[in-house]
XYZ file of C-alpha atoms in Angstrom:
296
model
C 75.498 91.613 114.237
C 79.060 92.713 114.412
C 82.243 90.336 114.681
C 85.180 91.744 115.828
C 88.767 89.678 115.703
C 92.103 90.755 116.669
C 95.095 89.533 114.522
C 99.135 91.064 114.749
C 101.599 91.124 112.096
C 105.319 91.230 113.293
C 107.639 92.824 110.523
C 110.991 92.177 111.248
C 113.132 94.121 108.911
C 117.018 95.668 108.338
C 115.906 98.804 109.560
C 113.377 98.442 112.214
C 110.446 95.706 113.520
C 107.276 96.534 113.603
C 104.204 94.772 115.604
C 101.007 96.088 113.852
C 97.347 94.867 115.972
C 94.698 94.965 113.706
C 91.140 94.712 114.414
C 89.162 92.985 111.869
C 85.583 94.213 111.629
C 83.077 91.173 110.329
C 79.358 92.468 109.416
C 76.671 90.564 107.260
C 76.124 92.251 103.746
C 79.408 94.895 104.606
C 82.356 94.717 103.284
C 85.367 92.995 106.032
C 87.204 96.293 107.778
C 90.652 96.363 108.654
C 91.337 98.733 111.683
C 94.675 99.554 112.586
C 94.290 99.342 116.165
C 98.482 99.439 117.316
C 101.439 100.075 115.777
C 105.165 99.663 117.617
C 108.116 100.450 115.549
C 111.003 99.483 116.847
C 114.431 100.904 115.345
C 117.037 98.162 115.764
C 119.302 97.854 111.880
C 119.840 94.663 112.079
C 121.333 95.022 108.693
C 124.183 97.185 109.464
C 125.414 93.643 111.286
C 123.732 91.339 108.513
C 125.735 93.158 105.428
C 128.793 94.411 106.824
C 130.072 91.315 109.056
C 127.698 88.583 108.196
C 125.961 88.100 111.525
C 123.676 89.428 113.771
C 125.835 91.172 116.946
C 125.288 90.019 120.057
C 124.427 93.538 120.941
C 121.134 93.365 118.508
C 120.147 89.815 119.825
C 119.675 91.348 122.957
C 117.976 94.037 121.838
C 115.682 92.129 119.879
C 115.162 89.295 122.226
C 113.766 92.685 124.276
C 111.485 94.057 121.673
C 110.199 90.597 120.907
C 109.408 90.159 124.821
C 107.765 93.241 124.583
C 105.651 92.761 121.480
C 104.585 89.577 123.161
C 103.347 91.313 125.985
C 101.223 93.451 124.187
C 99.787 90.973 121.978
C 98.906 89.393 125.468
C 97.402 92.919 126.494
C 95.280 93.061 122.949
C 93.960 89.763 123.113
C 95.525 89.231 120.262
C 93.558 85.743 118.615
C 96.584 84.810 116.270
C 99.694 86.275 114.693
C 102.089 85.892 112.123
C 105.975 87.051 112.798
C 108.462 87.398 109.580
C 112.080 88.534 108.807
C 113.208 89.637 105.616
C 116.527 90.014 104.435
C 118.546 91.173 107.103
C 118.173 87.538 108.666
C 117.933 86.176 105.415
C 121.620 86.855 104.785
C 123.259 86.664 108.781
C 124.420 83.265 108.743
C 123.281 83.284 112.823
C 119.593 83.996 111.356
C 118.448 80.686 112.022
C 120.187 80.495 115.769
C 118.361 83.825 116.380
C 115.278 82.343 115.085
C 115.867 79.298 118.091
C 117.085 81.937 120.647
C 113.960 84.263 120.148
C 111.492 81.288 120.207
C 112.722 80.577 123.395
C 113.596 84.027 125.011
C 110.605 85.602 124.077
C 107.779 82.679 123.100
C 107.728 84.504 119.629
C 107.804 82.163 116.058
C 109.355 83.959 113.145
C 109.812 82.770 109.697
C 112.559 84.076 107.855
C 110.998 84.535 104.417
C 112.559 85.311 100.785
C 111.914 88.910 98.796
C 109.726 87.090 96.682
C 107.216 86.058 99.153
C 107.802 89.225 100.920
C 106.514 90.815 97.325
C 103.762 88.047 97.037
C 102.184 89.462 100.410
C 102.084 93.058 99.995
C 100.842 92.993 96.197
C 97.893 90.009 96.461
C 96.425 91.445 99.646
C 96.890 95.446 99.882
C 97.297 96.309 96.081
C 94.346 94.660 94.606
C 91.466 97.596 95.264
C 94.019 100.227 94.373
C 95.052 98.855 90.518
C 92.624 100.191 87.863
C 91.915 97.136 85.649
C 93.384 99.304 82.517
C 96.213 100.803 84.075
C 99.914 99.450 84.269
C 101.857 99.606 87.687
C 105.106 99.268 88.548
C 105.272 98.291 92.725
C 108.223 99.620 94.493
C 109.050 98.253 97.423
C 112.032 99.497 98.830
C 113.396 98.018 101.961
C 116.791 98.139 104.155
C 118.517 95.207 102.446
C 116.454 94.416 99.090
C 114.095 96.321 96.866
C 111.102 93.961 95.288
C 109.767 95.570 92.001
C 106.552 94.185 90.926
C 104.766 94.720 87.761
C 100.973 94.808 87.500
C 98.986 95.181 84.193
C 94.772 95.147 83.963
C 94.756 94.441 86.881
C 97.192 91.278 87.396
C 100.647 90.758 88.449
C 103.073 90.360 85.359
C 106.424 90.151 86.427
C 108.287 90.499 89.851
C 111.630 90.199 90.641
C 113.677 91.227 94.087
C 117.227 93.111 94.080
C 119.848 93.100 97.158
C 119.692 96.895 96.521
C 118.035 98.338 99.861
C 118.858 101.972 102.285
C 121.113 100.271 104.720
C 123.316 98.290 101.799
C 123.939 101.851 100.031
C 124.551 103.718 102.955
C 127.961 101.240 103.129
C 128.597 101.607 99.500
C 127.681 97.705 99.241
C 125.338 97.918 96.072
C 127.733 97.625 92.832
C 127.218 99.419 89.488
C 126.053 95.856 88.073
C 123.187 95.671 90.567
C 122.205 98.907 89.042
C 122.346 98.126 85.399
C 120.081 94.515 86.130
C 117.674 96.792 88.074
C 117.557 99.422 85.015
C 117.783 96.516 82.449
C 114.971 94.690 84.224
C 112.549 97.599 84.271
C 113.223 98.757 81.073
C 112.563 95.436 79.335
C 109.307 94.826 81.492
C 108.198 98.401 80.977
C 109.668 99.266 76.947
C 105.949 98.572 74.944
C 103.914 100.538 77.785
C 103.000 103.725 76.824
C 101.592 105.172 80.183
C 103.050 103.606 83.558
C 102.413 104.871 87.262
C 104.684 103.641 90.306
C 103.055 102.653 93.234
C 105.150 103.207 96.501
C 105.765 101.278 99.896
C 108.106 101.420 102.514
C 108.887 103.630 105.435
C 110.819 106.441 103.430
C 108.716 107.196 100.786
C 105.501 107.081 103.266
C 107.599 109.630 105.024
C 108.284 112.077 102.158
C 104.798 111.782 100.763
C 103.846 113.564 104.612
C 106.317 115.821 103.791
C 104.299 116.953 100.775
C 101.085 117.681 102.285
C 99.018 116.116 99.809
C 95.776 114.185 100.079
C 96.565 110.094 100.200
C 94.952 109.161 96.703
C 97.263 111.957 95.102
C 99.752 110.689 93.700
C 103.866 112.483 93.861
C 104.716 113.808 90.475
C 108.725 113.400 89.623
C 109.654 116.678 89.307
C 108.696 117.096 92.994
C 110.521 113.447 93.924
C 113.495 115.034 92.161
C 113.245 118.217 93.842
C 113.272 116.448 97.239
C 115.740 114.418 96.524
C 118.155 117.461 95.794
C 116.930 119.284 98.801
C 117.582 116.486 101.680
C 120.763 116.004 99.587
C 121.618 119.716 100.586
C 121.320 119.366 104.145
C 123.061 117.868 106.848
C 122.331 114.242 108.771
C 122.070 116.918 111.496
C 120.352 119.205 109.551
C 117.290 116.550 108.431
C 116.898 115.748 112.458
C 116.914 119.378 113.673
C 115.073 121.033 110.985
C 112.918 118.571 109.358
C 112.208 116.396 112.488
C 113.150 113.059 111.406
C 114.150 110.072 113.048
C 117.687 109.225 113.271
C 117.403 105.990 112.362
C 115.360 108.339 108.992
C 117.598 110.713 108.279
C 119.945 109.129 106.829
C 118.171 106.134 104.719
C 115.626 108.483 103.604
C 118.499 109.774 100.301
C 119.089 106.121 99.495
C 115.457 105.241 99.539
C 114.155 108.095 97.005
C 116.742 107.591 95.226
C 115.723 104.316 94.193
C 112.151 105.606 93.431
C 113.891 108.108 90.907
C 115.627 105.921 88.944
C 112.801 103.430 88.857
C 110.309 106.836 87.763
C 113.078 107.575 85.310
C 113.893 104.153 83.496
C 110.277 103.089 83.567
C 109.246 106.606 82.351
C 107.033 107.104 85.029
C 105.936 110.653 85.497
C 104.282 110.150 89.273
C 104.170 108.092 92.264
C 101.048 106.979 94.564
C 102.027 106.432 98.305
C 98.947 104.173 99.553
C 100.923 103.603 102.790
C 100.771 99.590 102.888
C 103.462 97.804 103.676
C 104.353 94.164 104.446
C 102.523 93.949 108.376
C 99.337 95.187 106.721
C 100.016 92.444 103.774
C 100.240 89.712 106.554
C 97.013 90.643 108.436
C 95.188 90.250 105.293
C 97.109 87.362 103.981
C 96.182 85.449 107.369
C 92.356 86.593 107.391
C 91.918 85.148 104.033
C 93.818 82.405 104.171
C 96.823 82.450 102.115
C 99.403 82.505 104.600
């Protein structure tokens, strides 16, 4: 006898929202599936407004009063049983957040939560990461997002250490993350990471998901650095133009993809990491999960 529910996830990030509709697959004596059954992205920075002025524009509201609407309706459409919606630091730091929060709620019938980079962290790593850590392996989880990066450290098979830096694509892309941000991130990693002898990153977010396509390679493979590296220099070579027209990338890609892999260099480089696994999970698959078993 198969049971079949439908749960969504609503990501609401600096770069983009996301509705993800999930079907969860319930058989006696199987293991619980998770189907991705839909998933909207939606590409509205809401952290160009949150970091450079402080607020949310009225421009955005609208557009994301829209989206919301929209994500609503096809929750309707999936027969959707029960949803969670969440913001991360964009609306963390736009001191409208909270008005937006109201506005949406009664625009669009959607309830978001505005959560910290900790939590965010909590999410992804307890729910999605669990089946992938070998129990005598160390793992560094990167998490790199528009406004923050969340860097999570996992050893035989249990989280560690984690902390959350206001170092994300959409921050660097207006020169808003300061030299001392980068010396805490290095000196963080490198004291959490100095008495491991062999350490392996573990990916997430939208960027590296999108160069790891780029490579060709089969999912459990994991990036080595010298290829990161080499990538890195490459899109570095070409044009904002250049990465739409010959690469095909989004717009709203092309230009937070440097930024992004960036980040993943240095944190290969001052953990000593030689290569990267790209599971593809990010924090709407973390909140499916999360709500199935309970811990959200």
């Amino acid at each position: 006898m198969i049971k079949i529910k439908k749960y969504a996830a609503i990501d609401i990030g600096s770069n983009a929202m996301r509705l993800l509709v999930v079907n969860i697959v319930e058989q006696e004596g199987r293991e619980t599936q998770f189907n991705k059954n839909s998933l909207v992205r939606v590409p509205i920075r809401l952290g160009q407004d949150a970091f450079t002025v402080g607020e949310i524009s009225p421009e955005n509201i609208d557009r994301m009063s829209d989206a919301m609407t929209a994500f609503n309706l096809l929750m309707k459409v999936h027969k959707v049983e029960d949803y969670r919606a969440y913001a991360t630091s964009a609306m963390r730091e736009a001191y409208n957040g909270k008005e937006v929060v109201d506005l949406i709620q009664e625009k669009a019938n959607i309830k978001i939560e505005i959560i910290d980079g900790k939590k965010e962290a909590a999410i992804i790593a307890s729910t999605e990461l669990s089946h992938l850590l070998k129990e005598d392996e160390t793992y560094l989880f990167v998490d790199v997002g528009g406004g923050s990066t969340e860097f999570t450290l996992f050893s035989n098979g249990k989280l560690v250490n984690s902390r959350s830096f206001k170092a994300g694509t959409v921050r660097l892309l207006n020169n808003m993350v300061c030299d001392i941000v980068w010396e805490e991130i290095e000196k963080w990693i490198k004291t959490n990471t100095a008495d491991i002898e062999e350490l392996s990153i573990i990916g997430s977010g939208g960027n590296i998901n999108k160069l790891f396509k780029m490579s060709g390679k089969m999912q459990e493979k994991p990036l080595s650095y010298i290829y990161v590296n080499s990538q890195y220099a490459f899109l570095n070579s070409l044009s904002y133009e250049q990465r739409i027209s010959e690469l095909g990338l989004n717009p709203d890609r092309a230009d937070v993809i440097i930024p992004a892999v960036r980040i993943y260099l240095n944190a290969m480089k001052w953990s000593g990491a030689r290569q990267i696994y790209v599971p593809k999970i990010g924090l709407s698959d973390g909140i499916v999960k999360a709500m199935y078993y309970g811990k959200i």
